[in-house]
């Protein structure tokens, strides 16, 4: 509470209020009195407070899934989550996306290790035939909410830095909307002499957009993330990803299929990575290798059918 006091107080009030509303609904409908009942929450949010209260007087099982901000926090550079020490310990099972989330939970002693199940979310399989490159032009894309923790301004700064050190034509597609829209638009206007850009509110199908527009690199500089669907979709399309070096991104991206940016030493990192990216893009063998590695990684580990089978098996065991 040393910072963001009123925002955190608001979060507390909202969570406790919603948990009481949910509790009253369950009690009114007598759902907790049914036999062999399991309560499942897709987010580890206020419903876990409801579950905790229900378990005191009911013989029920409770399961939840951790995604991102429900464990990492909702505020920029602040991992505060309301009632986090109350939420997890009473659960029968907690489903996490990957091992890095499991480690965080165990380090903070929020839940017993035996209760944790690793079961990632998957995406649909996309086919993107790898064709001959246009080496005279590089196309970048980012797609996210225009909020502070997504660091869209930093991605603009990266493309600006990259443009200053290359003779290639640069196109930058930015998909999203949110509270930082005007600021993002202003930053783009300042750099319009360095690269071409297109600001788009939304697209119907992101993978198809990436394939049609022949995107060369996808970017995600988020400072907080769970398991980015857009990163997975980019990799599935064989598009190398340039991303922040947070645990969630490192779970998906490495040197074989992308590039990691150090947010703490940002200026130095984007300068060095810009040079590496340009050199590797010139070398079609290296770049094409990254594209194939990206596609193979997702197709092997993160396709919906495989992930669903694992999830179903875990649920069946419970």
Short mmCIF file of N, CA and C in Angstrom, two decimals, residues 130-133 280 283-293:
data_model
loop_
_atom_site.label_atom_id
_atom_site.label_comp_id
_atom_site.label_asym_id
_atom_site.label_seq_id
_atom_site.Cartn_x
_atom_site.Cartn_y
_atom_site.Cartn_z
N UNK A 130 6.00 -20.98 -46.56
CA UNK A 130 7.16 -20.09 -46.51
C UNK A 130 7.69 -19.86 -47.92
N UNK A 131 7.50 -18.65 -48.39
CA UNK A 131 7.88 -18.30 -49.76
C UNK A 131 9.16 -17.46 -49.77
N UNK A 132 9.55 -17.07 -50.95
CA UNK A 132 10.74 -16.24 -51.11
C UNK A 132 10.53 -14.88 -50.48
N UNK A 133 11.55 -14.39 -49.81
CA UNK A 133 11.46 -13.12 -49.09
C UNK A 133 11.68 -11.91 -49.99
N UNK A 280 20.41 -10.98 -39.48
CA UNK A 280 19.84 -12.31 -39.67
C UNK A 280 18.76 -12.31 -40.74
N UNK A 283 20.41 -12.72 -44.03
CA UNK A 283 20.82 -14.11 -44.25
C UNK A 283 19.57 -14.99 -44.29
N UNK A 284 19.11 -15.30 -45.47
CA UNK A 284 17.84 -16.02 -45.63
C UNK A 284 17.85 -17.39 -44.95
N UNK A 285 19.02 -18.01 -44.86
CA UNK A 285 19.11 -19.34 -44.23
C UNK A 285 18.76 -19.24 -42.74
N UNK A 286 19.32 -18.23 -42.05
CA UNK A 286 19.05 -18.04 -40.62
C UNK A 286 17.60 -17.67 -40.39
N UNK A 287 17.12 -16.71 -41.18
CA UNK A 287 15.74 -16.23 -41.00
C UNK A 287 14.73 -17.35 -41.27
N UNK A 288 14.92 -18.08 -42.36
CA UNK A 288 14.00 -19.18 -42.68
C UNK A 288 14.05 -20.28 -41.63
N UNK A 289 15.21 -20.48 -41.04
CA UNK A 289 15.35 -21.46 -39.97
C UNK A 289 14.51 -21.06 -38.76
N UNK A 290 14.54 -19.77 -38.43
CA UNK A 290 13.72 -19.27 -37.32
C UNK A 290 12.24 -19.46 -37.60
N UNK A 291 11.83 -19.23 -38.84
CA UNK A 291 10.43 -19.39 -39.22
C UNK A 291 9.98 -20.84 -39.05
N UNK A 292 10.79 -21.76 -39.51
CA UNK A 292 10.46 -23.18 -39.39
C UNK A 292 10.44 -23.63 -37.94
N UNK A 293 11.40 -23.16 -37.15
CA UNK A 293 11.45 -23.50 -35.72
C UNK A 293 10.22 -22.99 -34.98
#
